[in-house]
mmCIF file of C-alpha atoms in Angstrom:
data_model
loop_
_atom_site.group_PDB
_atom_site.id
_atom_site.type_symbol
_atom_site.label_atom_id
_atom_site.label_comp_id
_atom_site.label_asym_id
_atom_site.label_seq_id
_atom_site.Cartn_x
_atom_site.Cartn_y
_atom_site.Cartn_z
ATOM 1 C CA SER A 112 -2.144 40.718 -122.369
ATOM 2 C CA ASN A 113 -2.746 41.709 -118.734
ATOM 3 C CA THR A 114 -5.127 44.524 -119.673
ATOM 4 C CA ASN A 115 -7.546 42.110 -121.344
ATOM 5 C CA PHE A 116 -7.209 39.309 -118.804
ATOM 6 C CA ILE A 117 -10.478 39.859 -116.961
ATOM 7 C CA GLU A 118 -12.432 40.491 -120.139
ATOM 8 C CA SER A 119 -11.133 37.446 -121.999
ATOM 9 C CA VAL A 120 -10.840 34.689 -119.405
ATOM 10 C CA ASN A 121 -13.566 32.775 -117.625
ATOM 11 C CA LEU A 122 -12.220 33.084 -114.094
ATOM 12 C CA GLU A 123 -11.879 30.167 -111.735
ATOM 13 C CA LEU A 124 -12.025 31.319 -108.122
ATOM 14 C CA ASN A 125 -8.765 30.226 -106.616
ATOM 15 C CA LEU A 126 -6.122 32.147 -104.719
ATOM 16 C CA ARG A 127 -3.641 32.368 -107.593
ATOM 17 C CA ASN A 128 -6.175 33.924 -109.981
ATOM 18 C CA ILE A 129 -7.481 36.325 -107.347
ATOM 19 C CA CYS A 130 -3.979 37.537 -106.467
ATOM 20 C CA TYR A 131 -3.120 37.925 -110.149
ATOM 21 C CA ILE A 132 -6.270 39.944 -110.816
ATOM 22 C CA PHE A 133 -5.759 42.237 -107.837
ATOM 23 C CA ASN A 134 -2.171 42.925 -108.872
ATOM 24 C CA THR A 135 -2.945 43.716 -112.531
ATOM 25 C CA ILE A 136 -6.339 45.410 -112.518
ATOM 26 C CA LYS A 137 -6.666 49.044 -113.535
ATOM 27 C CA MET A 138 -9.969 50.916 -113.731
ATOM 28 C CA LYS A 139 -12.337 48.171 -114.845
ATOM 29 C CA ASN A 140 -16.031 47.491 -114.552
ATOM 30 C CA ILE A 141 -16.648 44.278 -112.630
ATOM 31 C CA VAL A 142 -19.806 42.141 -112.294
ATOM 32 C CA ILE A 143 -19.895 39.770 -109.333
ATOM 33 C CA THR A 144 -22.760 37.326 -108.895
ATOM 34 C CA GLY A 145 -23.658 36.120 -105.417
ATOM 35 C CA SER A 146 -22.008 39.205 -104.008
ATOM 36 C CA THR A 147 -24.231 40.171 -101.106
ATOM 37 C CA ARG A 148 -22.235 38.164 -98.556
ATOM 38 C CA GLY A 149 -19.269 35.867 -98.082
ATOM 39 C CA ILE A 150 -16.577 35.551 -100.734
ATOM 40 C CA GLY A 151 -18.529 37.559 -103.306
ATOM 41 C CA LEU A 152 -18.921 40.517 -100.952
ATOM 42 C CA GLY A 153 -15.235 40.295 -100.029
ATOM 43 C CA LEU A 154 -14.227 40.311 -103.693
ATOM 44 C CA ALA A 155 -16.481 43.306 -104.372
ATOM 45 C CA ARG A 156 -14.830 45.174 -101.492
ATOM 46 C CA GLU A 157 -11.320 44.404 -102.779
ATOM 47 C CA PHE A 158 -12.148 45.458 -106.351
ATOM 48 C CA LEU A 159 -13.631 48.720 -105.053
ATOM 49 C CA LYS A 160 -10.476 49.414 -103.048
ATOM 50 C CA ARG A 161 -8.548 49.144 -106.308
ATOM 51 C CA GLY A 162 -10.650 51.749 -108.105
ATOM 52 C CA CYS A 163 -13.073 49.489 -109.983
ATOM 53 C CA LYS A 164 -16.755 50.043 -110.537
ATOM 54 C CA VAL A 165 -18.641 46.991 -109.261
ATOM 55 C CA ALA A 166 -22.092 45.635 -110.110
ATOM 56 C CA ILE A 167 -23.437 43.207 -107.520
ATOM 57 C CA CYS A 168 -26.449 40.929 -107.422
ATOM 58 C CA GLY A 169 -28.045 38.540 -104.986
ATOM 59 C CA ARG A 170 -31.186 36.568 -104.247
ATOM 60 C CA ASP A 171 -33.272 39.513 -103.090
ATOM 61 C CA GLN A 172 -33.186 43.288 -103.316
ATOM 62 C CA ASN A 173 -32.968 43.732 -99.526
ATOM 63 C CA GLY A 174 -29.685 41.810 -99.478
ATOM 64 C CA VAL A 175 -28.369 43.830 -102.405
ATOM 65 C CA ASP A 176 -29.323 47.117 -100.709
ATOM 66 C CA LYS A 177 -27.607 46.031 -97.480
ATOM 67 C CA ALA A 178 -24.449 45.049 -99.387
ATOM 68 C CA ILE A 179 -24.419 48.379 -101.263
ATOM 69 C CA ASN A 180 -24.634 50.252 -97.959
ATOM 70 C CA ASP A 181 -21.797 48.125 -96.564
ATOM 71 C CA LEU A 182 -19.634 48.630 -99.651
ATOM 72 C CA SER A 183 -20.286 52.367 -99.765
ATOM 73 C CA GLN A 184 -18.140 52.657 -96.633
ATOM 74 C CA VAL A 185 -15.164 51.509 -98.741
ATOM 75 C CA THR A 186 -15.723 53.865 -101.672
ATOM 76 C CA ASP A 187 -18.041 56.417 -103.181
ATOM 77 C CA LYS A 188 -21.505 54.884 -103.475
ATOM 78 C CA SER A 189 -21.591 55.827 -107.169
ATOM 79 C CA ASN A 190 -19.036 53.048 -107.844
ATOM 80 C CA VAL A 191 -21.409 50.296 -106.650
ATOM 81 C CA TYR A 192 -24.412 49.129 -108.667
ATOM 82 C CA GLY A 193 -27.019 46.562 -107.690
#
């Protein structure tokens, strides 16, 4: 079912899957690795816009802190973990 899609499928990053996820997601907790810049940061931003809580990680804490500050402009900072 659509409600269990993210929890039950190992996602392959391609446009079709990303569009499907963004159109079906409702109040989920998301973990994104490599999310302090580039595609990962963009995905984190889009999930936050859709009401998700997002946990991010990166190579160093400074990068994670910078990404959290950037993402907190999109949503309440309490929705971003790193």
